[in-house]
Coordinates of C-alpha atoms in Angstrom, one line a residue:
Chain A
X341 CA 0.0 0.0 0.0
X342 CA 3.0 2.3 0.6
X343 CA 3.9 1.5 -2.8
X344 CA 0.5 2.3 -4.4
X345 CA 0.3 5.3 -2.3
X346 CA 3.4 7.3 -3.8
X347 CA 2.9 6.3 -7.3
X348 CA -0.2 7.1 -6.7
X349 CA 0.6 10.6 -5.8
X350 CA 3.1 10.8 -7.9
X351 CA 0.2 10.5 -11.4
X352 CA 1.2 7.4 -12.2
X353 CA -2.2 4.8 -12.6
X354 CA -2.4 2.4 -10.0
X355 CA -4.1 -0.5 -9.2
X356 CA -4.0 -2.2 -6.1
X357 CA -5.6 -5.7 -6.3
X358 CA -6.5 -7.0 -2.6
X359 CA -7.5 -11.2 -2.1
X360 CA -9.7 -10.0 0.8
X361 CA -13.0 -8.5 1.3
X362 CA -10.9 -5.3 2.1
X363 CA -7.1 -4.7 2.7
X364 CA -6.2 -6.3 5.9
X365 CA -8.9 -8.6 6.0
X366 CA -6.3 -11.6 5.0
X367 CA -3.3 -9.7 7.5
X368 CA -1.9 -10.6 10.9
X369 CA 0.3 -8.9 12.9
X370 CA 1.8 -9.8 16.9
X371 CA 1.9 -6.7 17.2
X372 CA 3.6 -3.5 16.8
X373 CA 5.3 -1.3 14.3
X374 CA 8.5 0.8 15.1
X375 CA 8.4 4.5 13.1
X376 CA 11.6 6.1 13.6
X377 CA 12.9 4.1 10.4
X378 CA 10.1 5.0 8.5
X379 CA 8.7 8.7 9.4
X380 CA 10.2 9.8 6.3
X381 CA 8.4 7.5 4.1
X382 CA 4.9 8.4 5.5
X383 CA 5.0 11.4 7.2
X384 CA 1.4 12.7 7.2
X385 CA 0.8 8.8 7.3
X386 CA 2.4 8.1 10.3
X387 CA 1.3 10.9 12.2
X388 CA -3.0 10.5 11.6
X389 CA -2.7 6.7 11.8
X390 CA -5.0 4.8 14.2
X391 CA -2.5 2.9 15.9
X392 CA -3.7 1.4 18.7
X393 CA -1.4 2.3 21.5
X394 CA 2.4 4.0 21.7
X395 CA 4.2 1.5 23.7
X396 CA 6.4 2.7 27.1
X397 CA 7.1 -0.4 28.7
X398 CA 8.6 -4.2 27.2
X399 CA 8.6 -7.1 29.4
X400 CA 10.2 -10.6 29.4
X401 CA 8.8 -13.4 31.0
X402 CA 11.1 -16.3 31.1
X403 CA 9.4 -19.7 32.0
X404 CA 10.7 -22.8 33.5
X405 CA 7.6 -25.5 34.0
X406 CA 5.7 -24.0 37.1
X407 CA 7.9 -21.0 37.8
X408 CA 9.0 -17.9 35.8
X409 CA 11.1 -14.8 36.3
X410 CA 9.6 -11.5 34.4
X411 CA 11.8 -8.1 34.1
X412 CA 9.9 -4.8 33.2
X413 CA 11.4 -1.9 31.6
X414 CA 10.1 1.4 31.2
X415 CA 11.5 4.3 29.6
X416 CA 10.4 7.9 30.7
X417 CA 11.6 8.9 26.9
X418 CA 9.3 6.3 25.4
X419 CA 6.3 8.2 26.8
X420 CA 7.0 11.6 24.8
X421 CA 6.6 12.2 21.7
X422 CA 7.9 10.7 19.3
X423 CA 6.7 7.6 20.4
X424 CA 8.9 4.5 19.4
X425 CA 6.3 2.1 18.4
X426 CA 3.1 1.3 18.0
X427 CA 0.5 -2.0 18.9
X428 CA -2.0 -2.0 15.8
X429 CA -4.5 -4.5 14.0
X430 CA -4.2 -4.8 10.9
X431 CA -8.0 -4.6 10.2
X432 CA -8.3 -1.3 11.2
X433 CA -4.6 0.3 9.9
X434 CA -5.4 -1.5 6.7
X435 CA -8.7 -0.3 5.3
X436 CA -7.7 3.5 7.0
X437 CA -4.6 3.3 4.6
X438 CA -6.1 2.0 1.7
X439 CA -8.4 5.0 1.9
X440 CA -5.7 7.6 1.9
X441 CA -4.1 5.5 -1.4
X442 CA -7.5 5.6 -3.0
X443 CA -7.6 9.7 -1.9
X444 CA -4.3 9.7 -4.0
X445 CA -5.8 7.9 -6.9
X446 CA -5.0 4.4 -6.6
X447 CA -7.9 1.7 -8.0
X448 CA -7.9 -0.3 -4.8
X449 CA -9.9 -3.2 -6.1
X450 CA -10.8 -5.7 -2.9
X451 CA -11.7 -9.8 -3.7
X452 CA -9.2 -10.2 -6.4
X453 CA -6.8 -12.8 -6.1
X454 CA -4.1 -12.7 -8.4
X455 CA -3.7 -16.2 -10.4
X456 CA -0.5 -15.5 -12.6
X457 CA 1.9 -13.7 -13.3
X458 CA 1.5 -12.6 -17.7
X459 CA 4.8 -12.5 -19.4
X460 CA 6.8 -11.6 -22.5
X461 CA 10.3 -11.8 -23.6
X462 CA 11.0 -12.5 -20.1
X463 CA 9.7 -9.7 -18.6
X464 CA 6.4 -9.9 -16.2
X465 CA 3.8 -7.4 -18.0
X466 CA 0.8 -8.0 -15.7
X467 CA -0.8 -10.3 -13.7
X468 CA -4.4 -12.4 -14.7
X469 CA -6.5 -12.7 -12.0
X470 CA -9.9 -15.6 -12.8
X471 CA -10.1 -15.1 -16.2
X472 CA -9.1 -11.4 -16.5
X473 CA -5.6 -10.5 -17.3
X474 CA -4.5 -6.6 -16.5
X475 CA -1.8 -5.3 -18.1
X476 CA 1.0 -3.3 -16.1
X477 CA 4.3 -1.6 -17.0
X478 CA 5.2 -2.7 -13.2
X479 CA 4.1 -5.2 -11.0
X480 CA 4.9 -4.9 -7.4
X481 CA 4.5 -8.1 -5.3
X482 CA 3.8 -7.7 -1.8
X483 CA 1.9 -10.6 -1.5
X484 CA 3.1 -12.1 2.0
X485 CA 4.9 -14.6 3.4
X486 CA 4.3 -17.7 1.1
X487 CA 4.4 -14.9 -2.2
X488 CA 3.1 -17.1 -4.7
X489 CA 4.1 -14.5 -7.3
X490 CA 7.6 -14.0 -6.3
X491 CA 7.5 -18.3 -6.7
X492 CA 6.5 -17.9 -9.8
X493 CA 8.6 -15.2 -11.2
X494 CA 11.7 -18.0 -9.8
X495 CA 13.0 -15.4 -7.8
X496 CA 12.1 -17.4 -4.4
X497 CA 13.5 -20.3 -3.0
X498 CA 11.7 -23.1 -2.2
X499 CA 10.1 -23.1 1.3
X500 CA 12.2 -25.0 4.1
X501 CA 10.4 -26.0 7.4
X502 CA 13.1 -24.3 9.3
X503 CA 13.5 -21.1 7.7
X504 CA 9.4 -20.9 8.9
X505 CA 7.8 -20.3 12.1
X506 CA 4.0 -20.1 12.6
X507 CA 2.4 -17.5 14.7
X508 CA -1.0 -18.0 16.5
X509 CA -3.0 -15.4 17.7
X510 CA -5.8 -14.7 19.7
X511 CA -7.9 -11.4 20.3
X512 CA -9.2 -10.7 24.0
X513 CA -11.4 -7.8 24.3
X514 CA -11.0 -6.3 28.0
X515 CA -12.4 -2.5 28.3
X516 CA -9.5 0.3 28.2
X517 CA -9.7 1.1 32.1
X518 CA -9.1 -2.9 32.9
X519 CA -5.8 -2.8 30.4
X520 CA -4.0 0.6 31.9
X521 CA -4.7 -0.4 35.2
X522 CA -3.2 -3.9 34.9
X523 CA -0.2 -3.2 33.0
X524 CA 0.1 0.1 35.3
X525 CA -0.4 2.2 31.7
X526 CA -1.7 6.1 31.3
X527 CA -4.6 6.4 28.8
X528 CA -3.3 5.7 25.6
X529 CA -0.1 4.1 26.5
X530 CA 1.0 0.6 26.1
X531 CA 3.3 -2.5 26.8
X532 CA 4.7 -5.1 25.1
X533 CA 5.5 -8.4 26.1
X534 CA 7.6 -11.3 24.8
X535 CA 7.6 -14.7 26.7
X536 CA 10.2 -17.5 26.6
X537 CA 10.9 -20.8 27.9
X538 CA 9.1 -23.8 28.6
X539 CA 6.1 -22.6 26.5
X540 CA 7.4 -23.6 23.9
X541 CA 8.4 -27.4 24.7
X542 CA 12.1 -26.8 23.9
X543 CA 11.1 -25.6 20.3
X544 CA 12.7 -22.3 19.2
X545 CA 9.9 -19.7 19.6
X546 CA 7.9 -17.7 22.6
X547 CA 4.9 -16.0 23.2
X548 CA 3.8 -12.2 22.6
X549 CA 1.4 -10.0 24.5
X550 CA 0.7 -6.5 23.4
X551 CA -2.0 -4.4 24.5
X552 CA -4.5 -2.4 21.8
X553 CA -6.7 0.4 22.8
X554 CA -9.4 -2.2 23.9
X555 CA -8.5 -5.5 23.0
X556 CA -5.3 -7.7 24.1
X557 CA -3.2 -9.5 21.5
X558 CA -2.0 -12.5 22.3
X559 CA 0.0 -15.4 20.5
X560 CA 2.9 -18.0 20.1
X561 CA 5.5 -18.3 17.3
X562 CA 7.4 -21.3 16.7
X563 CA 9.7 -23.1 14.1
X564 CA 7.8 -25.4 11.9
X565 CA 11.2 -27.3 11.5
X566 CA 11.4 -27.9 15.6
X567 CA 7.9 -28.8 15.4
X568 CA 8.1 -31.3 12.6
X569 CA 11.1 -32.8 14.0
X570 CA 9.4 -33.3 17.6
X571 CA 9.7 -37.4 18.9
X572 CA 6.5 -37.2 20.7
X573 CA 5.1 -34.1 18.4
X574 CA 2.4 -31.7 20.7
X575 CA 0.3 -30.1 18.3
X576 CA 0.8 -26.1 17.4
X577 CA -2.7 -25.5 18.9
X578 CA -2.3 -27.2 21.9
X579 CA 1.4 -25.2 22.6
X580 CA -1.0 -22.3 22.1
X581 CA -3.7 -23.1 24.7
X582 CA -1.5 -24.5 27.2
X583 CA 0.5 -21.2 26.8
X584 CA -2.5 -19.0 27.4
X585 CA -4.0 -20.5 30.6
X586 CA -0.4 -20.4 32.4
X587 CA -1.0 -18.4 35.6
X588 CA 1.8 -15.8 33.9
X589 CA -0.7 -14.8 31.2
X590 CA -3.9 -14.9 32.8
X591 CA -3.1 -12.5 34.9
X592 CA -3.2 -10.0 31.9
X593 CA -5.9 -11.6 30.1
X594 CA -8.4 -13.1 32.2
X595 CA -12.5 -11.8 32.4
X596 CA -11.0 -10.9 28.2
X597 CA -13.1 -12.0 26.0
X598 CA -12.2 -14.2 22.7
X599 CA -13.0 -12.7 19.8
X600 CA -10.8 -13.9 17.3
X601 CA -8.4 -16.8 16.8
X602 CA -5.6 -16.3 14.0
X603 CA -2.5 -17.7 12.2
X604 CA 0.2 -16.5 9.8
X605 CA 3.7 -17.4 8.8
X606 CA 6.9 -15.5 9.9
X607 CA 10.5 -15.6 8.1
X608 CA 12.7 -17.0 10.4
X609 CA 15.8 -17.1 7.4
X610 CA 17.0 -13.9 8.2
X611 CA 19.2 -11.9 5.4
X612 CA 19.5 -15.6 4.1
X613 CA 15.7 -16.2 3.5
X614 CA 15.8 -13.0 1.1
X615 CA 15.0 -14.0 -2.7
X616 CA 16.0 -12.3 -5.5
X617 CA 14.1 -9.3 -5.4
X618 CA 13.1 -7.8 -9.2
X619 CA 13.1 -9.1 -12.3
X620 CA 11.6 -7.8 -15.7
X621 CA 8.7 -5.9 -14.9
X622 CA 8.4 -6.7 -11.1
X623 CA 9.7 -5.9 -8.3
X624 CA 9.4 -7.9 -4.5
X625 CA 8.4 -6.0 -1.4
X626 CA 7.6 -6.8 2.6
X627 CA 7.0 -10.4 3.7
X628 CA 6.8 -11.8 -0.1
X629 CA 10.9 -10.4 0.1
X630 CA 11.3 -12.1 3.7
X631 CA 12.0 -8.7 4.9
X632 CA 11.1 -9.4 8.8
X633 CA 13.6 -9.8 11.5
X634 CA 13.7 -11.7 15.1
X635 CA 15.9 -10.1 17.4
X636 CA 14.6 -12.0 20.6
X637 CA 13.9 -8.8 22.3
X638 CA 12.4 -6.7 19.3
X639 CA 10.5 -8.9 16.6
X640 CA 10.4 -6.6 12.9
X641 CA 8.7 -6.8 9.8
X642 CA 6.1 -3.9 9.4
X643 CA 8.6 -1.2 9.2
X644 CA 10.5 -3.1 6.6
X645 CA 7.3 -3.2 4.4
X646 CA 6.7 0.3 4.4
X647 CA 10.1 1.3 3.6
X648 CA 10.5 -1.7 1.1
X649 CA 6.9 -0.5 -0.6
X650 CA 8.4 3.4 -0.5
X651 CA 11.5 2.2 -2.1
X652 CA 9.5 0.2 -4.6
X653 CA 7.7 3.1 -5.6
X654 CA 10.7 5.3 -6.0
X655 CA 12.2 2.8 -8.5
X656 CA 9.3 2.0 -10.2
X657 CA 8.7 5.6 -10.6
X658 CA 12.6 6.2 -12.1
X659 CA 11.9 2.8 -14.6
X660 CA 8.9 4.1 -15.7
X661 CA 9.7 8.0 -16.8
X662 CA 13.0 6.4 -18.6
X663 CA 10.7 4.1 -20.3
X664 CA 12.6 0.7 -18.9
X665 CA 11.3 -1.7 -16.5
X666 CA 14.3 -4.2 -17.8
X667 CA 15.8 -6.5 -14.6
X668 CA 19.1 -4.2 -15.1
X669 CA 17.3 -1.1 -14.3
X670 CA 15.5 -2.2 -11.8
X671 CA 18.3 -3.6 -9.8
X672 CA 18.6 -0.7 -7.9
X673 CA 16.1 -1.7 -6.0
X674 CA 18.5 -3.8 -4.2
X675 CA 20.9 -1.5 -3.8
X676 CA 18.6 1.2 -2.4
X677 CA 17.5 -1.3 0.0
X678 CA 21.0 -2.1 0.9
X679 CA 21.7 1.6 1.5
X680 CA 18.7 2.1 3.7
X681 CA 17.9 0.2 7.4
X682 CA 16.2 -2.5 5.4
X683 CA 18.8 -4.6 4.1
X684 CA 21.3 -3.1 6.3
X685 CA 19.6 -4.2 9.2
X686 CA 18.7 -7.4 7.9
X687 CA 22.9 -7.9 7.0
X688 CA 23.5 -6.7 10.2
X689 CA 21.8 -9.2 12.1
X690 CA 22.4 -12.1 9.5
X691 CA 24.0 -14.3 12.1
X692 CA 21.1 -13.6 15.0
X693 CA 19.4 -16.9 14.3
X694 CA 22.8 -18.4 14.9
X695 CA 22.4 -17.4 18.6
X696 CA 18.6 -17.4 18.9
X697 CA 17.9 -21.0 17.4
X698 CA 19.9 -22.6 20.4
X699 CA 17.5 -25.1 22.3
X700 CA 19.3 -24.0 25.6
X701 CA 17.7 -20.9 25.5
X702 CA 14.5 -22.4 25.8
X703 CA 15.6 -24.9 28.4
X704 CA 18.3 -25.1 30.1
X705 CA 18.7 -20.8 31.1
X706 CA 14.9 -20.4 31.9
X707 CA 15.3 -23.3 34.1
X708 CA 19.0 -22.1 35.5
X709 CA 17.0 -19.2 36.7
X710 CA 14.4 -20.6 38.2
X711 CA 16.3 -22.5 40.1
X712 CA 18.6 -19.6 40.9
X713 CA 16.1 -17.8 42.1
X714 CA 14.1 -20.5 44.0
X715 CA 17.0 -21.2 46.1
X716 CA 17.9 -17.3 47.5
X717 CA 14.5 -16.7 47.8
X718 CA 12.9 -19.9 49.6
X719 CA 13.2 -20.7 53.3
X720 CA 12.7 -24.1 53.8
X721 CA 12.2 -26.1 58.1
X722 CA 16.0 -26.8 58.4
X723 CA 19.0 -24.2 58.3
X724 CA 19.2 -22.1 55.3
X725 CA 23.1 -22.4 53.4
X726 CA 24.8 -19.3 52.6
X727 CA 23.6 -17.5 49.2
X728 CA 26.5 -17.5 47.3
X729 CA 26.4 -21.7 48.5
X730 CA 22.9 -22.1 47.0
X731 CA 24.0 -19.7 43.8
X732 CA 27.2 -21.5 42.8
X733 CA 24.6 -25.1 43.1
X734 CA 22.6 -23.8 40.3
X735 CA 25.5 -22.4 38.5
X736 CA 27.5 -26.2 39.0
X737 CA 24.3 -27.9 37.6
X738 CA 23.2 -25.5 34.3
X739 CA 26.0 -23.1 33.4
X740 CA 29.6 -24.1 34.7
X741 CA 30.1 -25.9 31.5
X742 CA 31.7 -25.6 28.3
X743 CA 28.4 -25.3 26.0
X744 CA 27.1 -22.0 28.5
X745 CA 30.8 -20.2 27.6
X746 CA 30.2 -20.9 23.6
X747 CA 26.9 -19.7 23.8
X748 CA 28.0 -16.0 26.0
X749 CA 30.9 -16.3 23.5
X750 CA 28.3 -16.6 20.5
X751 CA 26.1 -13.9 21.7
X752 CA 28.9 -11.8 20.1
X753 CA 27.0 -12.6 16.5
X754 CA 24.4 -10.4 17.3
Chain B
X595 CA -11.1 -23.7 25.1
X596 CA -11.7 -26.2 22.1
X597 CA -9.8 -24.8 18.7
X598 CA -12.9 -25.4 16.2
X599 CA -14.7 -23.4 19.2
X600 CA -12.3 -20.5 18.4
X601 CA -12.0 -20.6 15.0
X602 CA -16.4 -20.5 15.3
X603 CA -15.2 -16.8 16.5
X604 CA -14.3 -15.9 13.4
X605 CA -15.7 -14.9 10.0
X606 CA -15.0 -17.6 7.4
X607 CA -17.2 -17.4 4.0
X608 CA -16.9 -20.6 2.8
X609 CA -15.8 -22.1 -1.0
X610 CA -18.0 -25.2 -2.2
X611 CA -14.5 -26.8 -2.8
X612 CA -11.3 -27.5 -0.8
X613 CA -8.8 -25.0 -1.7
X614 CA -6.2 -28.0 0.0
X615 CA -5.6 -30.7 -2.3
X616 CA -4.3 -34.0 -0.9
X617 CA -2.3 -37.0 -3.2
X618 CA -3.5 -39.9 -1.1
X619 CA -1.1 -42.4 -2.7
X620 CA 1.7 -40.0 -0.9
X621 CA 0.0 -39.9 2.0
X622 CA -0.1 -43.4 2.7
X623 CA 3.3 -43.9 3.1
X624 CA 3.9 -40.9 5.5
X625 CA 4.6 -41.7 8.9
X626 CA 5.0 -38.5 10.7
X627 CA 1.7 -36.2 9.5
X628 CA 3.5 -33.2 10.1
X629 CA 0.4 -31.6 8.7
X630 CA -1.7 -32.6 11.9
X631 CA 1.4 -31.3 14.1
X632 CA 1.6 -27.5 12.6
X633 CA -1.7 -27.3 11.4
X634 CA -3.1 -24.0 13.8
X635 CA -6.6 -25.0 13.3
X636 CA -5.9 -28.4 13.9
X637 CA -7.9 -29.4 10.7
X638 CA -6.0 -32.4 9.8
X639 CA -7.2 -35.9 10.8
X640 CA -6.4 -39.4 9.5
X641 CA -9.1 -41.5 9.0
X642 CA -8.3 -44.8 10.9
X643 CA -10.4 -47.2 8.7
X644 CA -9.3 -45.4 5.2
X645 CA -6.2 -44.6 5.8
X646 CA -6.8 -41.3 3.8
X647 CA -5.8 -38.0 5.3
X648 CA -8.7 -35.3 5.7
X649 CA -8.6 -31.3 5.6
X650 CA -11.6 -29.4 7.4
X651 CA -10.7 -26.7 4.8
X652 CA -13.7 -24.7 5.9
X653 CA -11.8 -22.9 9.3
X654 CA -8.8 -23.0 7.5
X655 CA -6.5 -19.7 8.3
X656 CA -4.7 -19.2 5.4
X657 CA -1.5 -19.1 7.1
X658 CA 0.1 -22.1 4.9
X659 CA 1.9 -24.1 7.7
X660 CA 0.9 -27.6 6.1
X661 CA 2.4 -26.4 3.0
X662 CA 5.6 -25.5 4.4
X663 CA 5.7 -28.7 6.5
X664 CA 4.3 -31.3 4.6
X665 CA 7.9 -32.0 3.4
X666 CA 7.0 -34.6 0.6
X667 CA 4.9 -32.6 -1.2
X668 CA 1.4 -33.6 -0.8
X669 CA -0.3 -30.9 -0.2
X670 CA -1.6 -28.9 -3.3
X671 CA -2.4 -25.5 -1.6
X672 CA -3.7 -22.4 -2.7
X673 CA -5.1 -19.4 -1.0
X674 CA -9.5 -19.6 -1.2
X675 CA -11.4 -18.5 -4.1
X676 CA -11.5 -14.1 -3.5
X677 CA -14.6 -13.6 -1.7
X678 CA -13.9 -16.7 0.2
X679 CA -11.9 -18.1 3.3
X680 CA -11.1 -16.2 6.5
X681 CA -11.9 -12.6 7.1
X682 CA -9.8 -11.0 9.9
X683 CA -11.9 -8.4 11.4
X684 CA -8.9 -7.3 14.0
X685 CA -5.5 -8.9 12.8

C-alpha cells in the first residue's frame, strides 16, 4: 500500500488488487510497528494513523515449567513524543490506509486474487487474476509470506520447514480502564511483552502480549522445523492453549473475552531467507521479500514493508519516466535497499538466528534461573546455606560448562 | 477452550470446494503427519479405517503451515477463491 500510495501521488495509474473482502482482511500482525525508520516515508501517514497504543514499557517473562522470572522496563523517553512504536491491527490500519491510497488515486480493487503472473520476452507485463488479465508496465509483489508471485517469477527459494515459524493469535477484548490499570499504563499508552521458555516445549519460539486500545493481542510463534522434527510431536494448537492458561498470562488476560483466533507465517531465514528481489517488470516487497527480522527482544517486519513499498515506488517511478522496466534497471532496488535500514539491518543481524535458534535458551537458562532464584528466595524447616552456597549449586548444575561459555561467546553474532 | 470453538469466533465465507488438495497415494506412506502437528486450526485428521488423510478446509486460516511442513509434497495449496476463506476483522 505504501507503494500504491506514492505512485499514486506521484500520477502514475495504480491499481491495487486485494484477495480479501478489504485490505487487511487476510493480514496478521503480533503486534507493533516501530516508526523512527520509516517517518520519512509516511509522514502525514504516520502521524493520523489509528494505531492502537504508543508503547512505554517491554517485558520478558522467562518460564521454567511451574515458575517464571519477568523483568519490566520502562522508559520515561518512550512516553513523549515521538513515540517509538506502535501496537496496531491490521484490520483497522489496513482499510484507514487503503483509503488515503484511494484519496491519491489508486484503483484499490478488494476480492481479487491474483492467479499468474502474464509474461513476454521474459519480462512480467501484468498479472491475470480468474479469467481477467491486467496489463501493467510494473508489478509490485507484496503478496506475503508464502508470495506465490515471487515463486512464480523463480525469484524465491523453495520453502524450508526451518526457515518458517508459525504464529497463533488470539484477540481478547477487556475494556481500556481494565488494560491501563493492569499493565500500570496512562490512557493511551501501552506494553509489550515477549515470553520464553518452557512454553514452547524446547522448540525455538515464545509468546507475545501486546495491548491495543481495547482488546489484548495475544499469540505464540514457533519453528515449523522444531515442530516437525518433535519425537513425541504436541500439536501447534495445543502449545498455544497450554500457553495461554499459564498463571503468567492470565493474569493479563483473564475476564477478556475471545473474539478472534488467527494464524500466519513468519520468516525465520534472516538476510539468508531473502530472494531475488526484481526481475523484468516486477519488483518484490515486505514479507513476499522475507524482509522481517527476530531479534529476541524486538521482533520486525512492518517497518521493513513500508520502507521496502516506498523504495519500490521510487524505482518503479525512475523505470517508468526512462521508459525501462528491464531486470538491469531495476536492480537498484536492491541497492537502495541495501543503502537504507532495510537490508542493512537485515545484513547486520544475519548471524542472529545463529544465537537465537539454540534449544538451551528455551531450556536449560529459563530453568538455570528458576532454580537460581528458587534457592535465595525460599526458606525451607532446616538451616538455610549461605547465598553465594545455593548460587554456585545452580551455577554447578546449568551453566559451569563448556556449551554455557560458547553460547555467551556466540552472543557476540548479534 | 476447544480450537474449532475458536476458530467459530471468526468470520470464514466458505468455498463449495477445498482449496487444499491431498495426493493420497503420498500420504499413505507418510509416517509423521506433520500436517496434523503444525496445522493451527488443527484441521487435519487421519481417517483410521481409510487410511486417507482429511482437511476441514472450511476454518482453515490461510497461514500455509501444512504447506511449508508437509515436506513430501502432498499438499496442493492455494489461498481460497477471492470472496472466500477467513476474514480478519482485527488482525
Amino acid at each position: 500500500m505504501t507503494a500504491a500510495y506514492h505512485l499514486a501521488a506521484s500520477g502514475r495509474q495504480v491499481i491495487l488488487l486485494e484477495r480479501g473482502d478489504g485490505p487487511g482482511s487476510k493480514n496478521v500482525t503480533g503486534g507493533r510497528i516501530y516508526v523512527n525508520p520509516i517517518n520519512k516515508y509516511l509522514p502525514e501517514i504516520i502521524a493520523e494513523a489509528p494505531f492502537e497504543r504508543h508503547v512505554v514499557k517491554e517485558t520478558i517473562t522467562v518460564l521454567d515449567d511451574d515458575a517464571s522470572v519477568q523483568l519490566e522496563y520502562a522508559n520515561d523517553r518512550w512516553r513523549r513524543e515521538p513515540y517509538m512504536s506502535y501496537t496496531l491491527l491490521r484490520a483497522t490500519f489496513d482499510s484507514w490506509l487503503a483509503e488515503k491510497v484511494s484519496q491519491k488515486g489508486a484503483f484499490v480493487i478488494p476480492k481479487k486474487k491474483v492467479d499468474e503472473l502474464l509474461w513476454e520476452d521474459g519480462c512480467v507485463v501484468g498479472i491475470k487474476s480468474g479469467d481477467e488479465d491486467i496489463g501493467a508496465h510494473i508489478v509490485i509483489a507484496a503478496d506475503g509470506a508464502l508470495s506465490f508471485m515471487a515463486e512464480k517469477a523463480g525469484l524465491r527459494k523453495p520453502l524450508e520447514p526451518r526457515n518458517y515459524a508459525v504464529a497463533i493469535k488470539e484477540i481478547y477484548m477487556l475494556d481500556a480502564q481494565t488494560i491501563e490499570d493492569r499493565f500500570g499504563l496512562q490512557p493511551g499508552e501501552g506494553a509489550a511483552n515477549l515470553f520464553v521458555g518452557a512454553i514452547t516445549k524446547g522448540i525455538f519460539g515464545g509468546g507475545f502480549l501486546y495491548t491495543n486500545r481495547d482488546t489484548l493481542s495475544l499469540g505464540i510463534v514457533v519453528s515449523i522445523g522444531d515442530l516437525i522434527k518433535q519425537p513425541n510431536p504436541v500439536p501447534a494448537s495445543r502449545l498455544m492453549e497450554e500457553f495461554s492458561v499459564r498463571p503468567e498470562v492470565q493474569r493479563w488476560i483473564r475476564g477478556g473475552e475471545l473474539k478472534e483466533y488467527a494464524a500466519h507465517i513468519i520468516s525465520e531465514a534472516g538476510a539468508e531467507g531473502i530472494p531475488k528481489l526484481y526481475t523484468g517488470g516486477m519488483l518484490v516487497a515486505g514479507d513476499a521479500a522475507g524482509l522481517s527480522l527476530n531479534l529476541g527482544l524486538t521482533v520486525r517486519g512492518m517497518e521493513f514493508a513500508v520502507a521496502s513499498g516506498a523504495i519500490a515506488a521510487e524505482v518503479a517511478n525512475e523505470a517508468l519516466a526512462k521508459g525501462d522496466l528491464s531486470a538491469t534497471f531495476l536492480s537498484r532496488y536492491e541497492q537502495k535497499l541495501k543503502e537504507s535500514f532495510v537490508l542493512a539491518d537485515m545484513e547486520t543481524f544475519r548471524h542472529t538466528r545463529d544465537v537465537l535458534e539454540n534449544k538451551r535458551l528455551f531450556t536449560v537458562y529459563p530453568k538455570f534461573l528458576s532454580e537460581l532464584l528458587a534457592a535465595l528466595f525460599t526458606i525451607g524447616q532446616g538451616k538455610k546455606e549461605p547465598l553465594y552456597a545455593s548460587a554456585k549449586a545452580a551455577a554447578r548444575k546449568y551453566i559451569l560448562n563448556w556449551e554455557a561459555c560458547k553460547d555467551l561467546f556466540s552472543m557476540r553474532k548479534m | 477452550m476447544k480450537v474449532e470453538e475458536k476458530i467459530a469466533l471468526d468470520a470464514i465465507k466458505n468455498d463449495r470446494e477445498s482449496h487444499i488438495k491431498l495426493d493420497q497415494k503420498i500420504c499413505k506412506s507418510c509416517r509423521e503427519r506433520m500436517c496434523i502437528t503444525v496445522c493451527p486450526g488443527y484441521l487435519y485428521s487421519l481417517n483410521e479405517e481409510t487410511g486417507d488423510m482429511a482437511v476441514e478446509y472450511a476454518g482453515c486460516l490461510e497461514c500455509g503451515s501444512c504447506k511449508i511442513a508437509c515436506i513430501y509434497n502432498s499438499i496442493d495449496w492455494d489461498y481460497p477463491a477471492a470472496g472466500c476463506g477467513v476474514q480478519y476483522r482485527y488482525g
